[in-house]
Coordinates of C-alpha atoms in Angstrom, one line a residue:
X15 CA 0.0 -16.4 5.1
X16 CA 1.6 -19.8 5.5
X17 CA 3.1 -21.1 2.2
X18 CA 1.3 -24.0 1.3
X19 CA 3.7 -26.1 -0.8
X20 CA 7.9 -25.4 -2.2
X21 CA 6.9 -23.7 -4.5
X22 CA 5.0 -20.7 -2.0
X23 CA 8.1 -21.2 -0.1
X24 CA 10.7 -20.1 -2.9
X25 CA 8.5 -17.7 -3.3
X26 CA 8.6 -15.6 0.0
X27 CA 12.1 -16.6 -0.1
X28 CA 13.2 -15.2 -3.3
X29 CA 10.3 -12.3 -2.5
X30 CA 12.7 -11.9 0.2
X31 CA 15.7 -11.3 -1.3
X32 CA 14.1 -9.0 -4.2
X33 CA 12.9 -6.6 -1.8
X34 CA 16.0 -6.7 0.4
X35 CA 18.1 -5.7 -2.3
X36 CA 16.4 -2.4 -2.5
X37 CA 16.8 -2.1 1.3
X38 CA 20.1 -2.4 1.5
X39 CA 20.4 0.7 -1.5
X40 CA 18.6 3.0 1.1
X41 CA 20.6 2.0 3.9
X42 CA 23.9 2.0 2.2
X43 CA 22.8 5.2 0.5
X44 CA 21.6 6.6 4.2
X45 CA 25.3 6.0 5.1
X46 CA 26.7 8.0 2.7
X47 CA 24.5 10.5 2.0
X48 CA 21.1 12.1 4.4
X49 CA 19.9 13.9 2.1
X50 CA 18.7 10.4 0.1
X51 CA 16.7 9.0 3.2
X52 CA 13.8 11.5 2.0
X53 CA 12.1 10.1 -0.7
X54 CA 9.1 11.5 -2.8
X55 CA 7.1 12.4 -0.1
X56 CA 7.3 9.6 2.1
X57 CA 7.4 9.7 5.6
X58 CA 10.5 6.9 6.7
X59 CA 13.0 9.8 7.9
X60 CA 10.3 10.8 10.1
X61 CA 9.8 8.1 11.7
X62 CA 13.4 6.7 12.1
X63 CA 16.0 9.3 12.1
X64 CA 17.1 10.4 15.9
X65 CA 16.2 13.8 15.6
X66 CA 12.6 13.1 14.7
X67 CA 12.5 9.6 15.5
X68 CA 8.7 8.5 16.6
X69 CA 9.0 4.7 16.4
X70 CA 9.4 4.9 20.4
X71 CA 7.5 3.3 23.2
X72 CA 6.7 7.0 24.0
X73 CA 5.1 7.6 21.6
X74 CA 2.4 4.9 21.0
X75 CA 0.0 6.0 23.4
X76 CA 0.0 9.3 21.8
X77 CA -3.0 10.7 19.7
X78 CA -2.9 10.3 15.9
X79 CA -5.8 11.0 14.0
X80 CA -4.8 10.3 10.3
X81 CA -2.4 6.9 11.9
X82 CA -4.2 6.3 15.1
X83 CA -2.1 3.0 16.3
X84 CA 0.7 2.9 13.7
X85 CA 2.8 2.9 16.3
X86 CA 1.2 0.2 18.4
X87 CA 1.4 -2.1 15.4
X88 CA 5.1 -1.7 15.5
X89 CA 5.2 -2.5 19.1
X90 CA 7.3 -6.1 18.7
X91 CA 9.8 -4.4 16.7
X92 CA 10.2 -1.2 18.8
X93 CA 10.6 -3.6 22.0
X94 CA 13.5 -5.0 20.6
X95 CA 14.9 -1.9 19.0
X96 CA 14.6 -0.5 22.3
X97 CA 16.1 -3.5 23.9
X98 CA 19.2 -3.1 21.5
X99 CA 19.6 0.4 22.0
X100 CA 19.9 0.0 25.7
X101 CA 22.6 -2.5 25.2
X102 CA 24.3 0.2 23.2
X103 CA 23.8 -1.4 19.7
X104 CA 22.1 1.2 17.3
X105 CA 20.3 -0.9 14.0
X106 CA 17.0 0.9 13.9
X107 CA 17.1 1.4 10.1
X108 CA 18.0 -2.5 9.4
X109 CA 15.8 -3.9 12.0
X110 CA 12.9 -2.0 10.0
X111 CA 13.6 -2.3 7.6
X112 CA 13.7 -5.9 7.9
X113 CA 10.1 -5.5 9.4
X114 CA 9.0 -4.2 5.9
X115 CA 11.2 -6.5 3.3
X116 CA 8.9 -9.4 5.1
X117 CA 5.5 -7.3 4.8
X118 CA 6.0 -6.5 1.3
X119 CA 7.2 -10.5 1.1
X120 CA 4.5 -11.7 2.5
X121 CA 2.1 -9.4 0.7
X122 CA 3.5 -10.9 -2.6
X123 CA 3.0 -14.0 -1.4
X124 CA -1.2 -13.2 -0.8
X125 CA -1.5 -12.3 -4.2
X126 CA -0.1 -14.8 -5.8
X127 CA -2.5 -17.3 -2.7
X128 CA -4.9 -15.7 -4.4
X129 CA -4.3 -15.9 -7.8
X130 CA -4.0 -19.5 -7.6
X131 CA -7.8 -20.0 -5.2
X132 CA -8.8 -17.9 -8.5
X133 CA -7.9 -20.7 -10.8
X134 CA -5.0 -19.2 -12.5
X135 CA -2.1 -21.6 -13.2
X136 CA 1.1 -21.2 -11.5
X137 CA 2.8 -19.8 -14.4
X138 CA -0.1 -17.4 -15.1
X139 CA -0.3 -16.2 -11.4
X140 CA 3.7 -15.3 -10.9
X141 CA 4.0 -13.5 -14.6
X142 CA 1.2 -11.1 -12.4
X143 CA 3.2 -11.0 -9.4
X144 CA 6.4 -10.0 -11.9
X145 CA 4.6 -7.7 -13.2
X146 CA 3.7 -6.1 -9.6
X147 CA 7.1 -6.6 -8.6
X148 CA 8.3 -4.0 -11.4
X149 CA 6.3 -1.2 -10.7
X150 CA 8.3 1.8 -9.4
X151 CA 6.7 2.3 -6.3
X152 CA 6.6 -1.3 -5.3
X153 CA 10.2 -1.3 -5.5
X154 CA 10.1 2.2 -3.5
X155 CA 7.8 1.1 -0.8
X156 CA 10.4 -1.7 0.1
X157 CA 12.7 0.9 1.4
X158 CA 9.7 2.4 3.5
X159 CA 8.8 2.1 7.0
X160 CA 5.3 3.4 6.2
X161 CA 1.8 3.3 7.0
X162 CA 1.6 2.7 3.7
X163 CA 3.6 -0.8 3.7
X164 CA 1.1 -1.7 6.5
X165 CA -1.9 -0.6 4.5
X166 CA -0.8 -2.6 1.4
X167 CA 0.1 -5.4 3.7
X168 CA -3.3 -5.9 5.4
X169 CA -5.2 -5.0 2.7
X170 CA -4.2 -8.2 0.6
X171 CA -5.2 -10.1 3.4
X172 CA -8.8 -8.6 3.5
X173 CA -8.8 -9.0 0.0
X174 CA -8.1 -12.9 0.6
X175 CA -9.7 -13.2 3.7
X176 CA -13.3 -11.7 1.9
X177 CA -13.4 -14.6 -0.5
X178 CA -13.3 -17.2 2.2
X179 CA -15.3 -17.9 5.7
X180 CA -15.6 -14.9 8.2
X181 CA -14.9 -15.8 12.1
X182 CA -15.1 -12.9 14.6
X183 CA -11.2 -13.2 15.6
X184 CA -10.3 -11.9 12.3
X185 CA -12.5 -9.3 11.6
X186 CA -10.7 -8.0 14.9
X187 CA -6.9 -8.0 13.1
X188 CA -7.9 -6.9 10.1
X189 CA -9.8 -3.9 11.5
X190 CA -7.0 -3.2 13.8
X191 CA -4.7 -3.8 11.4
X192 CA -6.3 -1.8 8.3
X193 CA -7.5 1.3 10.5
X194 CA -4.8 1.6 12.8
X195 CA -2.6 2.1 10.2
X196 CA -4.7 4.7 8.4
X197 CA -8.3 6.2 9.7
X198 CA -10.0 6.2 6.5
X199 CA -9.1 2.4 6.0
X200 CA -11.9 1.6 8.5
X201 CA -14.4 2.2 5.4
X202 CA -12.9 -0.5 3.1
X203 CA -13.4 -2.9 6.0
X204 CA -16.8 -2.2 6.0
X205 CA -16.9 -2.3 2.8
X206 CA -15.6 -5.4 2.1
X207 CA -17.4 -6.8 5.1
X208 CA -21.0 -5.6 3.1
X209 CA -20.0 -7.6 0.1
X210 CA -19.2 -11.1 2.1
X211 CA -22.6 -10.6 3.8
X212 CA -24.7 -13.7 3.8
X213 CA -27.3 -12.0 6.4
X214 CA -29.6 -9.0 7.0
X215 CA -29.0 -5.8 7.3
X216 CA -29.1 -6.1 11.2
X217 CA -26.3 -9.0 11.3
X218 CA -24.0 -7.1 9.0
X219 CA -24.3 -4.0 11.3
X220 CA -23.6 -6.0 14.3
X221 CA -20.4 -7.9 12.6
X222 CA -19.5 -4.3 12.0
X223 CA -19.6 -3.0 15.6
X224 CA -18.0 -6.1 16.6
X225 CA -15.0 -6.4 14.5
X226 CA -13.7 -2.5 16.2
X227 CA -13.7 -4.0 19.7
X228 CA -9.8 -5.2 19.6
X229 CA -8.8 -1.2 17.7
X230 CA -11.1 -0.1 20.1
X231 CA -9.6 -0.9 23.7
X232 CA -6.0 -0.4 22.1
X233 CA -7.0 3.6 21.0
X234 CA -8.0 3.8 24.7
X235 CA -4.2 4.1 25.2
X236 CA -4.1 7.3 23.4
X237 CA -7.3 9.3 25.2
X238 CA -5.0 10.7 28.0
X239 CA -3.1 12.3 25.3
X240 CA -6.0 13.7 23.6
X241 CA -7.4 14.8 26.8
X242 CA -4.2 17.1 27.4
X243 CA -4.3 18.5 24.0
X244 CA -7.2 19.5 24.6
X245 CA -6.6 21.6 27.7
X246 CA -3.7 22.9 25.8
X247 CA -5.0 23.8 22.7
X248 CA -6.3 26.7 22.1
X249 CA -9.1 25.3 19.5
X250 CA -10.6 21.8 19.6
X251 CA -10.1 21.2 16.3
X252 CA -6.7 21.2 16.5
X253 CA -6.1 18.9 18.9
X254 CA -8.1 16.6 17.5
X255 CA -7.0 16.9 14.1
X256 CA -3.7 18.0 14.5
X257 CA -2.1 18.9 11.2
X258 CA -4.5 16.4 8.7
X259 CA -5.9 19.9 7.0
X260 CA -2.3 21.6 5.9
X261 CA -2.6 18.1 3.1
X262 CA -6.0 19.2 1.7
X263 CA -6.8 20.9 -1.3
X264 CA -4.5 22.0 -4.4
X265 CA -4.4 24.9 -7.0
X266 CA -3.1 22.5 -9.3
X267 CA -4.8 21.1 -12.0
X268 CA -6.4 17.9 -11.0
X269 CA -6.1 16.3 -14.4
X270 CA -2.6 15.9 -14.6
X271 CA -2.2 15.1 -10.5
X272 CA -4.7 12.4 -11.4
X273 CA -3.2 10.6 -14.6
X274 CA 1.1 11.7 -14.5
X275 CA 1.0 11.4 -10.3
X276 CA -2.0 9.5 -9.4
X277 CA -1.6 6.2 -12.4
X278 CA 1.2 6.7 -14.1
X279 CA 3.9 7.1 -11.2
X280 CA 3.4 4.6 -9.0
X281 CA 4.0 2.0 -12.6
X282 CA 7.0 3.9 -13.9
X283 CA 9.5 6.5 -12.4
X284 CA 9.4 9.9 -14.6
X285 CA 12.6 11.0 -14.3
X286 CA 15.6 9.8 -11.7
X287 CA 15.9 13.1 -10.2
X288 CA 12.2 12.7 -8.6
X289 CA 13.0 9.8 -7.1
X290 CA 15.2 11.4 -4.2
X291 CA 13.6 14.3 -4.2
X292 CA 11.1 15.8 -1.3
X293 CA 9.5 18.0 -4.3
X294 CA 7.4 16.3 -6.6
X295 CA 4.3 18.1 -6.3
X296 CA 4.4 18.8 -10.2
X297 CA 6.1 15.4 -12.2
X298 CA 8.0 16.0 -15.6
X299 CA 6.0 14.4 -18.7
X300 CA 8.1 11.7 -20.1
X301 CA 10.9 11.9 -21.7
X302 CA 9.2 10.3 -25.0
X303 CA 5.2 9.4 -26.1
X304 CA 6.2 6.2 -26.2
X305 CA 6.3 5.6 -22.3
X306 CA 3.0 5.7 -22.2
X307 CA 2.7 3.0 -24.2
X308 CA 3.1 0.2 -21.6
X309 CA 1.0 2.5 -19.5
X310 CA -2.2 2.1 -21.4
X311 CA -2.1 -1.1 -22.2
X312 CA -1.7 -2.1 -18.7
X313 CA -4.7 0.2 -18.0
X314 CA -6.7 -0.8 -20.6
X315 CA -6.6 -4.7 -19.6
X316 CA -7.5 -4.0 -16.1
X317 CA -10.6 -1.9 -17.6
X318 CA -11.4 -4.6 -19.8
X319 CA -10.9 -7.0 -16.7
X320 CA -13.5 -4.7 -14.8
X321 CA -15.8 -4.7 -17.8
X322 CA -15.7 -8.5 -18.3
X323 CA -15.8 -9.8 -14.8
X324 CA -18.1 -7.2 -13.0
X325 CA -19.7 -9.9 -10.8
X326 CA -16.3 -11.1 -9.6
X327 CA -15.7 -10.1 -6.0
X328 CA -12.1 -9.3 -6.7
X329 CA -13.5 -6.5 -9.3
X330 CA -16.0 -5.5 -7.0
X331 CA -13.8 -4.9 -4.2
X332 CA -11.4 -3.2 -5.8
X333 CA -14.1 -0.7 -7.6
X334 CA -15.3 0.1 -4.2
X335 CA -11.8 0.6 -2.6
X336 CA -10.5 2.9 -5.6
X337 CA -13.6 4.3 -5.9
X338 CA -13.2 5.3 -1.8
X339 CA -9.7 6.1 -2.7
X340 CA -10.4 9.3 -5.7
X341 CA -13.2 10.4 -4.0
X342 CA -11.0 11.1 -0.5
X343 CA -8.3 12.3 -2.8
X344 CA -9.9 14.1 -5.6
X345 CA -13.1 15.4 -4.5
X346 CA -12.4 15.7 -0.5
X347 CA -9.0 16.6 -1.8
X348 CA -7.0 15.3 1.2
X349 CA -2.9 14.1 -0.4
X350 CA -4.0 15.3 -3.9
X351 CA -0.5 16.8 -4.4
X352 CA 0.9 13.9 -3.4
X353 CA -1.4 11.3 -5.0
X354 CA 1.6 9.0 -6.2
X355 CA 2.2 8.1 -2.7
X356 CA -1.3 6.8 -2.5
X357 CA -1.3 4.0 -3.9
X358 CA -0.3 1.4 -1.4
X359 CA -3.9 1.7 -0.9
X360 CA -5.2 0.1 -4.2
X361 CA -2.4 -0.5 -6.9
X362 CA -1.7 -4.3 -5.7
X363 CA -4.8 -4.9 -7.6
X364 CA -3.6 -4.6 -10.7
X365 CA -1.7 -8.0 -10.3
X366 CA -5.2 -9.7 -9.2
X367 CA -7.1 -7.9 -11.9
X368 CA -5.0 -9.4 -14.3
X369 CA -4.9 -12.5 -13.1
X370 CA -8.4 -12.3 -13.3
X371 CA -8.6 -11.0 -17.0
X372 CA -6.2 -13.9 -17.9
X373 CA -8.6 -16.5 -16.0
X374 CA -11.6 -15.6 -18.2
X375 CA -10.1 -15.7 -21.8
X376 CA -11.0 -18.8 -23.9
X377 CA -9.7 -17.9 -27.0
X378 CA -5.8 -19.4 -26.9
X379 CA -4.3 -16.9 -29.3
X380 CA -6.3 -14.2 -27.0
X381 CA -4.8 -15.8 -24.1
X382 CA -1.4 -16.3 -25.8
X383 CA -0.7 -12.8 -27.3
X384 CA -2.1 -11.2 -23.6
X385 CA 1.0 -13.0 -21.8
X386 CA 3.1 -11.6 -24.6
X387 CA 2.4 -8.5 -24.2
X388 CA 2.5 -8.8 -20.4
X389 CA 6.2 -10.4 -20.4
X390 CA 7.1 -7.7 -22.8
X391 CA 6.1 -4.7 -20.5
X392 CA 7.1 -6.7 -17.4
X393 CA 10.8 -6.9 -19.1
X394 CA 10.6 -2.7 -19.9
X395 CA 9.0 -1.7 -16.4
X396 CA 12.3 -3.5 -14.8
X397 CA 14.7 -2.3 -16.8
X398 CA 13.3 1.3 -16.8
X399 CA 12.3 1.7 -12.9
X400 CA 15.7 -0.5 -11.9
X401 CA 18.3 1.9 -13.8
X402 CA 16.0 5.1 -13.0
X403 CA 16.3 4.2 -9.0
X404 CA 19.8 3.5 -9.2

C-alpha cells in the first residue's frame, strides 16, 4: 500500500482530499438535517448514531453472522473514539469517517499499483482511476462507514496481492480482512487463492485451512454470545442467523433489479431524490434514452476487455468474483432489492478491466478514439453524479 514514488504520493493525497469533500457534505448535512444520514439503503446511521450506535467495544465480541468481525476490524478506531468520549469530546462521525476517506484513498491508490505492474502508462492508468472516481456510488461509499468500504478496500488488495508471491502472513489479513467484514467474502479468497495455485490439489487445500487461523481465534471472541442466544432463543436458527433471511427473495421483477439497480446505479445516480432516500427498492428510468448511453459503452468495453483477455488473471478473477456475486444475489436471492448497494463487492474492477482493455490495443487510432470516449464519459459521469448528490 506504500506509494512507491511522488507521483503515488500526490495520488493518495489528492485521493484524499476528493473523498473528504464528500465527507464533509454528510457530516455538515448530518448537522443540519437527520433525516439525510440514511442513505439508499446503507447501513452508516446504524452503526454511528447514539441511539443505535454498534461501533462499541461492547459490541465486538458479539455474534454476527452476515459481518462476523466488522467490528473487531474497527477496533483502533473505536479505542480512540472511546478514549475521546470519556474525556467528554464527542467526534465519532469525523473520526470515521476519516477511517473511511483513507480506505477508499488507499483503495484508489491499489488500482492504479496495479494498473501500472499491468503495463499501463501513467496517464493511461489515472484516466481509469477518474473514471472510477465518478461513479455515483464511489462517491456515495466515501460517506460510509460500511462493511462495504471494508470489502472494497481488501478486495483490491487480494486482487494485487494474487498477482504477486503468496507468504502465509498475508493470506491470514486478507482472510480476516475479506470475511470478517462480510461471511460470503471467505469464497472469493478461496477463489482467488485456486487461481495463484502453483501446487496440487492437496497444498491448495492446506493454504486454504491455513490462511482462517488469524479470523479463526478472533471469532472465538464471539462464541459466548452465540452460546447465550442460543439458550434464549426459542429456535436455533435464529440465533444463529439472526435477521440474514428478512433480505432474501423479491416479488419484483429481476430484470430490472438486475440492469436499473444492480449496473446502472452504482455508475450513475437516477434521480436526486434517491439519493437520500431509505426507499429505493424500485429506481425511476432515466430521465432521457440518452443516459444510457455512457452506460453501454462503458459495459461494452469491459465485455470486450473480458472477451479479449480471457487468460488474464485480472479477468479471471473478476469473472469468478461477479459471477459469486449474481449467483448469491439473483439466484440465492439474498439483497436482491437492494442490489445497487452491492457493489463494493465487484465494481472497482471496472477501472482494472479497462486498464486492461487499453493495455492490449495495438491499433493507435483504436487506442486513441477509446481514451476519447473514456475522457468524454468520465467528464459527463462527474458532472451528472456531482450536481445529482448535491
Amino acid at each position: 500500500m506504500k506509494p512507491a514514488d511522488s507521483r503515488e504520493w500526490w495520488l493518495i493525497v489528492a485521493s484524499f482530499v476528493y473523498f473528504a469533500s464528500f465527507a464533509s457534505c454528510l457530516l455538515l448535512n448530518a448537522t443540519l438535517n437527520k433525516d439525510t444520514l440514511g442513505m439508499m439503503g446503507y447501513d452508516t446511521p446504524f452503526y454511528l448514531e447514539p441511539s443505535d450506535k454498534t461501533l462499541t467495544f461492547v459490541n465486538i465480541v458479539n455474534w454476527k453472522i452476515r459481518h462476523p468481525l466488522f467490528n473487531f476490524l474497527y477496533l483502533p478506531v473505536i479505542a480512540v473514539d472511546e478514549l475521546l468520549h470519556f474525556v467528554g469530546l464527542n467526534v465519532t462521525w469525523g473520526l470515521f469517517t476519516v477511517c473511511t476517506t483513507s480506505m477508499m484513498s488507499m483503495t484508489g491508490l491499489v488500482i492504479f499499483k496495479v494498473l501500472r505492474r499491468e503495463g499501463l502508462q501513467n496517464s493511461s492508468s489515472l484516466l481509469c482511476l477518474l473514471l472510477f472516481y465518478s461513479f455515483a456510488h464511489v462517491m456515495m461509499l466515501s460517506m460510509q462507514v460500511e462493511s462495504f468500504v471494508v470489502t472494497m478496500f481488501f478486495s483490491t488488495l487480494l486482487v494485487s496481492y494474487t498477482l504477486q508471491k503468496k507468504n502465509t502472513v498475508s493470506d491470514n489479513i486478507l482472510f480476516l480482512g475479506m470475511t470478517g467484514a462480510t461471511l460470503t467474502n471467505a469464497a472469493k479468497v478461496f477463489l482467488a487463492m485456486f487461481l495463484q495455485r502453483t501446487g496440487n490439489l492437496r497444498d491448495y487445500v492446506r493454504r486454504s485451512i491455513m490462511s482462517t487461523l488469524l479470523f479463526s481465534c478472533c471469532l472465538l471472541l464471539t462464541i459466548p454470545d452465540l452460546i447465550g442466544r442460543m439458550t434464549r432463543a426459542r429456535y436455533l436458527k435464529n440465533a444463529f442467523f439472526d435477521d440474514t433471511f428478512q433480505y432474501q427473495g423479491t416479488e419484483l421483477n429481476k430484470f430490472s433489479l438486475f440492469t436499473n439497480n444492480f449496473l446502472f446505479e452504482p455508475l450513475l445516480f437516477h434521480q436526486s431524490e434517491s439519493v437520500y432516500s431509505f426507499d429505493t427498492i424500485i429506481l425511476p428510468t432515466y430521465k432521457s434514452w440518452v443516459y444510457y448511453i455512457p452506460l453501454s459503452v462503458v459495459y461494452i468495453m469491459v465485455f470486450t476487455a473480458v472477451v479479449l483477455n480471457m487468460k488474464n488473471k485480472i479477468v479471471k478473477l473478476f469473472l469468478a468474483f461477479w459471477g459469486f456475486d449474481v449467483v448469491v444475489t439473483f439466484i440465492i436471492g439474498y439483497g436482491v432489492e437492494e442490489s445497487q448497494i452491492m457493489c463494493g463487492h465487484w465494481f472497482f474492477f471496472l477501472p482494472l478491466l479497462l486498464g486492461v482493455l487499453l493495455k492490449s490495443i495495438r491499433n493507435r487510432l483504436e487506442l486513441f478514439t477509446l481514451i476519447a470516449t473514456l475522457s468524454v464519459i468520465i467528464v459527463f459521469f462527474f458532472w451528472h453524479n456531482i450536481t445529482h448528490l448535491f
